[in-house]
mmCIF file of C-alpha atoms in Angstrom:
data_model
loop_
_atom_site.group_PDB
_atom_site.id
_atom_site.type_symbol
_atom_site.label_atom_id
_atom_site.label_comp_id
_atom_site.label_asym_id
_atom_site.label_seq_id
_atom_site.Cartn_x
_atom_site.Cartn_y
_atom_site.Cartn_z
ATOM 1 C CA UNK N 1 29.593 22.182 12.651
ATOM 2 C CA UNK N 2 30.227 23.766 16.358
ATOM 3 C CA UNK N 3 27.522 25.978 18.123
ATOM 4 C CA UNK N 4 30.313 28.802 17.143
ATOM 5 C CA UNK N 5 30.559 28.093 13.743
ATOM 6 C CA UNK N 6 26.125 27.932 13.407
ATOM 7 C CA UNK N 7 26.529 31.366 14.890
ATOM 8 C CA UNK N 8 28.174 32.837 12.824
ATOM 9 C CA UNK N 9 26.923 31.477 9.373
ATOM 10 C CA UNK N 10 24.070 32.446 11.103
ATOM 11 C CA UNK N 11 25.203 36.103 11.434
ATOM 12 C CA UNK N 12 26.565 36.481 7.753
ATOM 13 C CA UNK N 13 23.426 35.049 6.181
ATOM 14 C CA UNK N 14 21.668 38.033 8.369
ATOM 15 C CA UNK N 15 23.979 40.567 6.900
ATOM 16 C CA UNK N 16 23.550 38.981 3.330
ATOM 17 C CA UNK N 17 19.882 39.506 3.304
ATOM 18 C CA UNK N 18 20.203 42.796 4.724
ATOM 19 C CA UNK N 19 22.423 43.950 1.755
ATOM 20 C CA UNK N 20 20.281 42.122 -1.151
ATOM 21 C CA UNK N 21 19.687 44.837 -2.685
ATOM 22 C CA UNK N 22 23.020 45.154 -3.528
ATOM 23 C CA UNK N 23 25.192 44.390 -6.845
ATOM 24 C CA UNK N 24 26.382 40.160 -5.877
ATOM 25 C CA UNK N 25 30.255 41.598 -6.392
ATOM 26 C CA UNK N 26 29.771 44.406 -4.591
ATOM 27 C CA UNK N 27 28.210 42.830 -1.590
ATOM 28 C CA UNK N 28 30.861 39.756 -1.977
ATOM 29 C CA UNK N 29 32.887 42.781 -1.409
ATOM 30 C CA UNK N 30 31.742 43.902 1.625
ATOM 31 C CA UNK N 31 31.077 40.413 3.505
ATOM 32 C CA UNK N 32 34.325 39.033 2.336
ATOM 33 C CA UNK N 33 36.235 39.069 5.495
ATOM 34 C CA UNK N 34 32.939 38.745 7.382
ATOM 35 C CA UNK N 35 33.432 35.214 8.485
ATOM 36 C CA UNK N 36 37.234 35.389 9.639
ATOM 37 C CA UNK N 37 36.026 39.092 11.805
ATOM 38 C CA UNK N 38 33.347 37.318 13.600
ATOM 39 C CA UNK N 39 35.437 34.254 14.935
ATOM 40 C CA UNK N 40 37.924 37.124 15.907
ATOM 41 C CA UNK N 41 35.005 38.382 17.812
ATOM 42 C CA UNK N 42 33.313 35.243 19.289
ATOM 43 C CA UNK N 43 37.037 34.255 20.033
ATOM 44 C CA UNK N 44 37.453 37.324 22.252
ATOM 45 C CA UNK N 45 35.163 36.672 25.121
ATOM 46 C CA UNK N 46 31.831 35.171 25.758
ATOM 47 C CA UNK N 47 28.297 36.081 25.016
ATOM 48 C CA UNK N 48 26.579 35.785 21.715
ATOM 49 C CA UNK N 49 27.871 38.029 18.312
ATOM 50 C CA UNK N 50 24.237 39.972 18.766
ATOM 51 C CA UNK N 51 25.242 41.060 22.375
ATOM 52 C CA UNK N 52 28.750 42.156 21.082
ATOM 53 C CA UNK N 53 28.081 43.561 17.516
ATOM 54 C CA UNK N 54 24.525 44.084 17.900
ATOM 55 C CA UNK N 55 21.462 43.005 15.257
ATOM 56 C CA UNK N 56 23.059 41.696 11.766
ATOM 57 C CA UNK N 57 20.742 44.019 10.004
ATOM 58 C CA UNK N 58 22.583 47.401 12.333
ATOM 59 C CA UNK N 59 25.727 45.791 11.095
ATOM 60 C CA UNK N 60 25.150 45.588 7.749
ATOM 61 C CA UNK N 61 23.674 49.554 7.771
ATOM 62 C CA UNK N 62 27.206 49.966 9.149
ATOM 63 C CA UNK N 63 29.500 48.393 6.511
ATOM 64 C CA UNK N 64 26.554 50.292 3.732
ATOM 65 C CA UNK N 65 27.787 53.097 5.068
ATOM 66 C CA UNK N 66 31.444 52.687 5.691
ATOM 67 C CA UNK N 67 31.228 51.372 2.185
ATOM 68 C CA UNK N 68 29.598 54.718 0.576
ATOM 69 C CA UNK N 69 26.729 52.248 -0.713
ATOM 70 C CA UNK N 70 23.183 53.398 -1.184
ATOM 71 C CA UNK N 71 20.732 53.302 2.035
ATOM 72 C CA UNK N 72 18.194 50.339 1.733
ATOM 73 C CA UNK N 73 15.184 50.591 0.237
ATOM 74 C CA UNK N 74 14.002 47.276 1.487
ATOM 75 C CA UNK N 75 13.377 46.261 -2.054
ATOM 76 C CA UNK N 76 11.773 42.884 -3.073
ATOM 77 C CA UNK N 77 14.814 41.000 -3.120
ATOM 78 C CA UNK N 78 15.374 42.075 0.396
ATOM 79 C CA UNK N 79 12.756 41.167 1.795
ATOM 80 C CA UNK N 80 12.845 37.751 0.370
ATOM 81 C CA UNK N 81 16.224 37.024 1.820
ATOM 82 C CA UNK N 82 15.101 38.291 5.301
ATOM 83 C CA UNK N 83 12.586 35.653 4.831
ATOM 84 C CA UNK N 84 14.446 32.692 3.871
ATOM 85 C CA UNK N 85 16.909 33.607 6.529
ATOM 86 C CA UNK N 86 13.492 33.439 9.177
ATOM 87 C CA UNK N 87 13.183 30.057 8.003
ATOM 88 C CA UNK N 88 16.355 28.461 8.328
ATOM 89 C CA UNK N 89 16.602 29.743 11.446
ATOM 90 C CA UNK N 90 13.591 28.094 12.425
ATOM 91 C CA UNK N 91 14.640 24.832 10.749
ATOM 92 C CA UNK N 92 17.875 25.463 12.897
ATOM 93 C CA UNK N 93 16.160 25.442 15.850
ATOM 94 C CA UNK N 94 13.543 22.221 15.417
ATOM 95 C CA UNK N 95 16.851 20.675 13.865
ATOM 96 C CA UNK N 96 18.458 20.815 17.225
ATOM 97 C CA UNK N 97 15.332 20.311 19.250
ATOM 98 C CA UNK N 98 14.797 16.651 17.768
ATOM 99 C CA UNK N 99 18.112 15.916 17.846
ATOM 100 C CA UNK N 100 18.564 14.397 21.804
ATOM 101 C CA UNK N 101 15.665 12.841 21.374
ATOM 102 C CA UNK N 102 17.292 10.274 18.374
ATOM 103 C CA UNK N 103 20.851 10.648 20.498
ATOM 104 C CA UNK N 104 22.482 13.299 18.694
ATOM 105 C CA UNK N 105 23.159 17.012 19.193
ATOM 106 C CA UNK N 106 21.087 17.582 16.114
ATOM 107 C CA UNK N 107 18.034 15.826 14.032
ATOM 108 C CA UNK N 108 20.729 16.276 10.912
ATOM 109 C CA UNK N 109 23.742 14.263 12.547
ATOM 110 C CA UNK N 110 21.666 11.138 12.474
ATOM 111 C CA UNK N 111 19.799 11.939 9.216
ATOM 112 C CA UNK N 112 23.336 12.075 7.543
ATOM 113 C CA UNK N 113 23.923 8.298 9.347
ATOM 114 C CA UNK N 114 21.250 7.123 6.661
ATOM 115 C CA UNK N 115 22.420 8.803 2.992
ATOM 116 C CA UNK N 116 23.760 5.747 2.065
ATOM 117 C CA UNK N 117 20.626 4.083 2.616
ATOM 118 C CA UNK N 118 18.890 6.904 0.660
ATOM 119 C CA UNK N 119 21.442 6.724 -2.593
ATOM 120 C CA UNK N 120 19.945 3.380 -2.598
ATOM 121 C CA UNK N 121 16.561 3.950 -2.113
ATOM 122 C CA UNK N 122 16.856 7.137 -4.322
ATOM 123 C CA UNK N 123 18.100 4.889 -7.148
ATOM 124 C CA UNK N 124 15.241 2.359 -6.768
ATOM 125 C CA UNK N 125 12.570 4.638 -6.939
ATOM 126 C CA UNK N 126 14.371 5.798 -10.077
ATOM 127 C CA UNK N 127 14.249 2.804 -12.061
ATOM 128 C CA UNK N 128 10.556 2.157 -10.552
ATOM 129 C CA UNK N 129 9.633 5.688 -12.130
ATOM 130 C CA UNK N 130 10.844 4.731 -15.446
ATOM 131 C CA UNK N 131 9.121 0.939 -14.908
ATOM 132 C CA UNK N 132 5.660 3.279 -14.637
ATOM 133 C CA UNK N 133 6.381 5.451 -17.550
ATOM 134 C CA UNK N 134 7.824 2.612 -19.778
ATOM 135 C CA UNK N 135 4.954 0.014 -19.125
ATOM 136 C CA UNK N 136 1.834 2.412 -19.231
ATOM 137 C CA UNK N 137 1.328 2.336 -15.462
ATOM 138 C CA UNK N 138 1.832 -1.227 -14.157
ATOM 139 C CA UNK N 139 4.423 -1.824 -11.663
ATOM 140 C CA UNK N 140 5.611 -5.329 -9.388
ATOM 141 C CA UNK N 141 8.101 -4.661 -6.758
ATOM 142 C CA UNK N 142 10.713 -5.268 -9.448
ATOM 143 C CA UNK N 143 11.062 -2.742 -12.393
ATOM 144 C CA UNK N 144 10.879 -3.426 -15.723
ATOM 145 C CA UNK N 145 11.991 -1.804 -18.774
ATOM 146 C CA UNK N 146 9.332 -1.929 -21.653
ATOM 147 C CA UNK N 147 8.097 -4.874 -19.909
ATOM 148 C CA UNK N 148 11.468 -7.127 -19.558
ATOM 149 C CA UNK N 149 12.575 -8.046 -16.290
ATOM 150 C CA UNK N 150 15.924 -8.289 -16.878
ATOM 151 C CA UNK N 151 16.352 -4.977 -18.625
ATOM 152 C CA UNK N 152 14.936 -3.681 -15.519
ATOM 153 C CA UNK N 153 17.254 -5.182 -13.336
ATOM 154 C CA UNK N 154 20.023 -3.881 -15.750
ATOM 155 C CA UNK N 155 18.418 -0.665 -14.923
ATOM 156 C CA UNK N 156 18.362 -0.634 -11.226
ATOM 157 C CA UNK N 157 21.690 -1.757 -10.791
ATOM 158 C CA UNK N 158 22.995 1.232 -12.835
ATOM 159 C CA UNK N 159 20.310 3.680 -11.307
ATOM 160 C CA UNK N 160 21.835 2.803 -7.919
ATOM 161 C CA UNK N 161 25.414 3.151 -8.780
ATOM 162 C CA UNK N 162 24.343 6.684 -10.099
ATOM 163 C CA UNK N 163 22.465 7.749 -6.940
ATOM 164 C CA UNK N 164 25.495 6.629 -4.723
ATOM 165 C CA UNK N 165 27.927 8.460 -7.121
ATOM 166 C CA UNK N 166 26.108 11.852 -6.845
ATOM 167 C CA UNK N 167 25.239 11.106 -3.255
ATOM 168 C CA UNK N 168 29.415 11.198 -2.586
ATOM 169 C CA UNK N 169 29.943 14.011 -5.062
ATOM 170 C CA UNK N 170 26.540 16.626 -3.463
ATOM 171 C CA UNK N 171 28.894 18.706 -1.532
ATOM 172 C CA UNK N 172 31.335 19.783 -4.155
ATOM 173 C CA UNK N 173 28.644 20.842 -6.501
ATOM 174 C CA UNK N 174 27.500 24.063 -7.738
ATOM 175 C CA UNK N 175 24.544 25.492 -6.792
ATOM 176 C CA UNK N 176 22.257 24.890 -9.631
ATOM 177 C CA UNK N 177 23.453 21.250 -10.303
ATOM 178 C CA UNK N 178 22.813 20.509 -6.366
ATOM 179 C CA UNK N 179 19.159 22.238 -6.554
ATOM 180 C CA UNK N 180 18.143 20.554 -9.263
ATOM 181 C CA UNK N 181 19.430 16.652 -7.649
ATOM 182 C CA UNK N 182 17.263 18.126 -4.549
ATOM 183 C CA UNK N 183 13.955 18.979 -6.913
ATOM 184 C CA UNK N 184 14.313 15.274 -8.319
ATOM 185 C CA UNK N 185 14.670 13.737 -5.009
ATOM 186 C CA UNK N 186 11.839 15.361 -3.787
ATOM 187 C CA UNK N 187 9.739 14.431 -6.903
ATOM 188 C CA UNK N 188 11.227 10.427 -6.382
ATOM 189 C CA UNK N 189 10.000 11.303 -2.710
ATOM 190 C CA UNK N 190 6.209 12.171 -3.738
ATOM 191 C CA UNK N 191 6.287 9.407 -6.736
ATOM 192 C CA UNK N 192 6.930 7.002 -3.607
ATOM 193 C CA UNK N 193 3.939 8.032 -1.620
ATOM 194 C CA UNK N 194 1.591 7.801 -4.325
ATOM 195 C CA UNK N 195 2.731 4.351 -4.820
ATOM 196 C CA UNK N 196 2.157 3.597 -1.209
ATOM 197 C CA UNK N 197 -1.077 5.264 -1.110
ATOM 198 C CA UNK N 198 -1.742 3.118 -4.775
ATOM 199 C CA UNK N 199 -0.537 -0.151 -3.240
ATOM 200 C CA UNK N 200 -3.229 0.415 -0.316
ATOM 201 C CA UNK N 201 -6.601 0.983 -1.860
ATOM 202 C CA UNK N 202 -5.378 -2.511 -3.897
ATOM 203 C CA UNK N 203 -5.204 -3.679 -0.897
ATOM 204 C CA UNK N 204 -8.054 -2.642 0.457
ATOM 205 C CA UNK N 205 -10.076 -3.534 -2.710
ATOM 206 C CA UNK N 206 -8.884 -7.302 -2.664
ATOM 207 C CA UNK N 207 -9.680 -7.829 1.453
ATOM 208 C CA UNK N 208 -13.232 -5.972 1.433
ATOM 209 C CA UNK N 209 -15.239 -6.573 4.704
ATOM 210 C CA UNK N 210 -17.880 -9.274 4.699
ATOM 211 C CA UNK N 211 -20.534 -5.997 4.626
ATOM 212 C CA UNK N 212 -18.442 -4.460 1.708
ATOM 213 C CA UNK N 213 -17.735 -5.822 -1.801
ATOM 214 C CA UNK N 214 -17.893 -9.283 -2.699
ATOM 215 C CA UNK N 215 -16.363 -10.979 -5.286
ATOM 216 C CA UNK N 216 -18.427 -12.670 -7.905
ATOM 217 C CA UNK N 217 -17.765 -16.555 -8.855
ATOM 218 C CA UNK N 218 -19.460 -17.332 -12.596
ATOM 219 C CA UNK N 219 -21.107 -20.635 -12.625
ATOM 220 C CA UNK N 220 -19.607 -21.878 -9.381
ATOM 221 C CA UNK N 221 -21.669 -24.644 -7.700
ATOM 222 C CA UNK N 222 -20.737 -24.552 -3.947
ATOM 223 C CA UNK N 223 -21.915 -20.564 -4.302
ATOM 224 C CA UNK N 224 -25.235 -21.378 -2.762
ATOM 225 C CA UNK N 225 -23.954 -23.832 -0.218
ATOM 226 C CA UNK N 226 -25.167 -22.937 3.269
ATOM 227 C CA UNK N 227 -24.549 -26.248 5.311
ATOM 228 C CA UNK N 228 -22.642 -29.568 4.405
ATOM 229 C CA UNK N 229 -24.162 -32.920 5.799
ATOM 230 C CA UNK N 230 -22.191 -35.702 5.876
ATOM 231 C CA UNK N 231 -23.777 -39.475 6.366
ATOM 232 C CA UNK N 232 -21.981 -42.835 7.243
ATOM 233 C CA UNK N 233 -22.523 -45.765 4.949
ATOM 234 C CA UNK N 234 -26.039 -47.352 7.213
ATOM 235 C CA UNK N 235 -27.177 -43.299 6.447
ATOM 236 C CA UNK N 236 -26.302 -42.139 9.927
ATOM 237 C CA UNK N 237 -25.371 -38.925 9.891
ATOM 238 C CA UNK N 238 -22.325 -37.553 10.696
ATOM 239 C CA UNK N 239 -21.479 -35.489 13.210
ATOM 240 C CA UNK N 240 -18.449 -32.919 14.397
ATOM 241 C CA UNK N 241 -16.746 -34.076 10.701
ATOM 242 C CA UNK N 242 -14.133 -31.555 9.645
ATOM 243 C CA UNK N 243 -13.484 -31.875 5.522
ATOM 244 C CA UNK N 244 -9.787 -31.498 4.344
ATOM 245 C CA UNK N 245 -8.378 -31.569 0.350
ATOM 246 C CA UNK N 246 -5.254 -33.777 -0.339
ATOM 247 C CA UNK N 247 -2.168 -31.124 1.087
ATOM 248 C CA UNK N 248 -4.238 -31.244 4.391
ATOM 249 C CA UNK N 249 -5.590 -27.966 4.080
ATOM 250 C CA UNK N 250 -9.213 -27.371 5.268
ATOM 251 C CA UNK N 251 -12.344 -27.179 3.318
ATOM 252 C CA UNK N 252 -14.677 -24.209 4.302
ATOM 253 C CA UNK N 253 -18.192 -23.918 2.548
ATOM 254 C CA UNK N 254 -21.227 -22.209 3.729
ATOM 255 C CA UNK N 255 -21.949 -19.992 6.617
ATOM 256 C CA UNK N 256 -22.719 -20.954 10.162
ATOM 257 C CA UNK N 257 -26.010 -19.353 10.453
ATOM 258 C CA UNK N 258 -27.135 -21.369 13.202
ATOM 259 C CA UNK N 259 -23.852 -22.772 14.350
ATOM 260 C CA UNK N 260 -23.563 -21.953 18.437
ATOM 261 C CA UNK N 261 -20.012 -20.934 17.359
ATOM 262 C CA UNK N 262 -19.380 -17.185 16.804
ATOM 263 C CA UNK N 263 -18.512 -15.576 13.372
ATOM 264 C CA UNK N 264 -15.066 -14.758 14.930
ATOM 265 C CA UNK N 265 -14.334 -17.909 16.879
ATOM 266 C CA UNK N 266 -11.946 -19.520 14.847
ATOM 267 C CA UNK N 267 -13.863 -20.596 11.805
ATOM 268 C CA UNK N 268 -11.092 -23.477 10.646
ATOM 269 C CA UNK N 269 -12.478 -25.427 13.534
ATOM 270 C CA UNK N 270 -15.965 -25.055 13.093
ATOM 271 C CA UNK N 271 -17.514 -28.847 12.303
ATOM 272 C CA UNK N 272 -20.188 -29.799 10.094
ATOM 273 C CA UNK N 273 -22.840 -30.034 9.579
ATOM 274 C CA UNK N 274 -23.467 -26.317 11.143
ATOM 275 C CA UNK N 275 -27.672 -26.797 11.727
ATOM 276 C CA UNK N 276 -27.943 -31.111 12.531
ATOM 277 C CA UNK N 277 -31.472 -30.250 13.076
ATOM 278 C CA UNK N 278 -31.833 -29.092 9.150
ATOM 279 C CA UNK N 279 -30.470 -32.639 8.285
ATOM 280 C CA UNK N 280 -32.082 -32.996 4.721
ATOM 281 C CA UNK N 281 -32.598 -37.065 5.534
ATOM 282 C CA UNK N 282 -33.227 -38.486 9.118
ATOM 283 C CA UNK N 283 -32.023 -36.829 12.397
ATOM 284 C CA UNK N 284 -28.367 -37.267 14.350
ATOM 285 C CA UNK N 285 -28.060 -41.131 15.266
ATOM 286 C CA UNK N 286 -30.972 -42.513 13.446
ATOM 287 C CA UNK N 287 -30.377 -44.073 10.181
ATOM 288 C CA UNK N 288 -31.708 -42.210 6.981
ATOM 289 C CA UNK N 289 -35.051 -44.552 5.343
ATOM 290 C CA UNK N 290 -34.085 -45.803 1.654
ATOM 291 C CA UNK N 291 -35.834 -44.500 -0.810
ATOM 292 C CA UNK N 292 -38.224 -46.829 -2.392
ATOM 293 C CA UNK N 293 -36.866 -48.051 -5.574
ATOM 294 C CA UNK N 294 -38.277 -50.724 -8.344
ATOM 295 C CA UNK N 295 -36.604 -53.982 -8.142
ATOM 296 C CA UNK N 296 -33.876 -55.130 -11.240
ATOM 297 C CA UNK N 297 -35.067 -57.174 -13.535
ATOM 298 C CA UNK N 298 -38.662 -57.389 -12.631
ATOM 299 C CA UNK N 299 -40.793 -55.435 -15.196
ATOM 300 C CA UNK N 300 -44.704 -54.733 -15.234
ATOM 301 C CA UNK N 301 -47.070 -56.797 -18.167
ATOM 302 C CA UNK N 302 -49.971 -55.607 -18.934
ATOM 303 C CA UNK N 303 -53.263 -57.805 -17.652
ATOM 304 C CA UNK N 304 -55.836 -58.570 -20.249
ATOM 305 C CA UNK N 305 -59.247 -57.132 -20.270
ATOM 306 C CA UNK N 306 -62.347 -58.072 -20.281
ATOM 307 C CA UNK N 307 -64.406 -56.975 -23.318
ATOM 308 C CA UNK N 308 -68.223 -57.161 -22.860
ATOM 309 C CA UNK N 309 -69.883 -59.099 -25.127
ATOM 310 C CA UNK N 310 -73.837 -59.365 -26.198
ATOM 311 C CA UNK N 311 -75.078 -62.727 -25.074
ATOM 312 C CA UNK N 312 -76.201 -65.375 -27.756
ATOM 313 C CA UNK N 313 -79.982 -65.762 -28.004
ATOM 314 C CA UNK N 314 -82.042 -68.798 -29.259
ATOM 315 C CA UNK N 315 -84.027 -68.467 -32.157
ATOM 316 C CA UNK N 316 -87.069 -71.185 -33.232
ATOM 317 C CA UNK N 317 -84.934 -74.176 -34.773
ATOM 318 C CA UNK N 318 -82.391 -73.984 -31.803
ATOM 319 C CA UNK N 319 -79.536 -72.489 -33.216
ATOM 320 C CA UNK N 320 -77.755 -69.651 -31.374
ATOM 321 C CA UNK N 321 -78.107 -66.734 -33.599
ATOM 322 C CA UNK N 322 -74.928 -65.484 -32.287
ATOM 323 C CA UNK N 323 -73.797 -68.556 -34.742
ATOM 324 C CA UNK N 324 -73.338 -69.478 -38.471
ATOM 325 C CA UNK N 325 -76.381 -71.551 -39.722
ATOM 326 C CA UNK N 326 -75.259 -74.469 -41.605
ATOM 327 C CA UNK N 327 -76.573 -74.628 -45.134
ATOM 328 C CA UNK N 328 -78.021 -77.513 -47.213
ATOM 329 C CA UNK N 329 -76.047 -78.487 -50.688
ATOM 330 C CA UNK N 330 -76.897 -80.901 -53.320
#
């Protein structure tokens, strides 16, 4: 559309409003041959169609009278017209101050470069709608149809050829069908940013900050890990050793609470142990004693004891009388 042609749909959207408040045949009527006058007029010479014909709402007095139709009353109706033609011509004008900017003479020349990318889009957040509404509220990046990923698929593909269909078809339209395709775009447009926003506080919730939520391990023993000490086979102890699993990925346990490295400084390269000094056995160099241990096969016996006896005493015919006396027989 040319800076001429703006003008003047411009122009007869002005005189519209102005004559709201009258019957829609009868002011059909009356703007009829509106269009095809003022490119006459803007044809003619130069200057704009409000220098020449003078305010659209002065115009349209004029054909209200010419016409023998009532004076305005400035009715409701009206005045909701003169509004909606305030705000398009305010869109007008931001529409063609963002539009060098991006390139283009106007902000809508390159937005209509990208509907094919929105029938797409519009037919994927579609199909991701239903997903939501079909699976009680959990959604992947693929939709699903009561749970089955290939039904969803199914779906998308025929949600897109939709979109794209209407998308070609929008202009010739009537008005009701084409305001009700722009209500549901906007509500696929909102359904998209909640999903965002949803998609971020997940986010957020799974990478907490070390000072924020932690998750909780059940009966994990490496939880209370601080420091790992590592010792050779003569119990040295091992210094600057890095730990690693069997795909050559590193192990990390504990926290450097001591370690001269900072918390930031590229923890995958931070050696154990972190504290050498808080070596459990020995210090750095000097071999670890062994534990004293009983030696296999030797076991411990019992000594006998000494049990104190009383001590035997003589009586008169020399006999110990700790002892048996022999007795006479016969």
């Amino acid at each position: 559309m040319t800076v001429m042609e703006q003008e003047i749909a411009d122009y007869v959207a002005r005189v519209r409003a102005a004559l709201a408040d009258l019957p829609p045949a009868r002011r059909d009527e009356l703007t009829e041959d509106l269009p095809d006058h003022l490119a006459e007029v803007a044809a003619e010479a130069e200057g704009s169609l409000v220098d020449r014909l003078g305010e659209p709402e002065a115009y349209a007095a004029e054909l209200r009278a010419a016409a023998g139709a009532p004076p305005s009353g400035r009715n409701l109706d009206q005045r909701v017209a003169a509004a909606v033609v305030r705000v398009r011509g305010r869109l007008r004008a931001l529409d063609t101050r963002l539009g060098p900017p991006l390139g283009y003479a106007t902000a809508s020349d390159f937005l209509r470069l990208l509907r094919p990318g929105w029938w797409v889009l519009r037919g994927y957040l579609a199909a991701m709608l239903v997903t939501v509404m079909s699976t009680g509220g959990t959604f992947g990046l693929l939709p699903r149809f009561g749970g089955e990923l290939i039904a969803g698929l199914v779906m998308l593909v025929a949600f897109v050829l939709a979109s794209i269909w209407l998308g070609r078809r929008s202009a010739n339209l009537s008005r009701w069908p084409r305001s009700a395709m722009q209500v549901a775009s906007a509500a696929l447009v909102v359904f998209a940013l909640a999903a965002v926003v949803n998609a971020e506080d997940r986010a957020g919730y799974l990478n907490r900050d070390p000072y924020g939520y932690d998750q909780m391990s059940v009966d994990n023993p490496y939880d209370r890990v601080r420091d790992v000490f590592v010792y050779d086979s003569e119990g040295r102890l091992v210094e600057n050793a890095r730990l690693f699993d069997q795909n050559g990925d590193p192990i990390r346990l504990g926290y450097p609470d001591c370690s001269p490295y900072g918390v930031d400084d590229k923890p995958l390269l931070r050696p154990y142990p972190y504290c050498p000094n808080q070596a459990p056995f020995g210090v750095p160099g000097v071999p670890a004693p062994a534990p004293a241990t009983p030696s296999a096969g030797v076991t411990a016996t019992p000594r006998p004891t000494a049990t104190a006896t009383a001590p035997a005493t003589m009586d008169p015919t020399g006999t110990p009388s700790g002892a048996p006396r022999p007795t006479a027989t016969g």
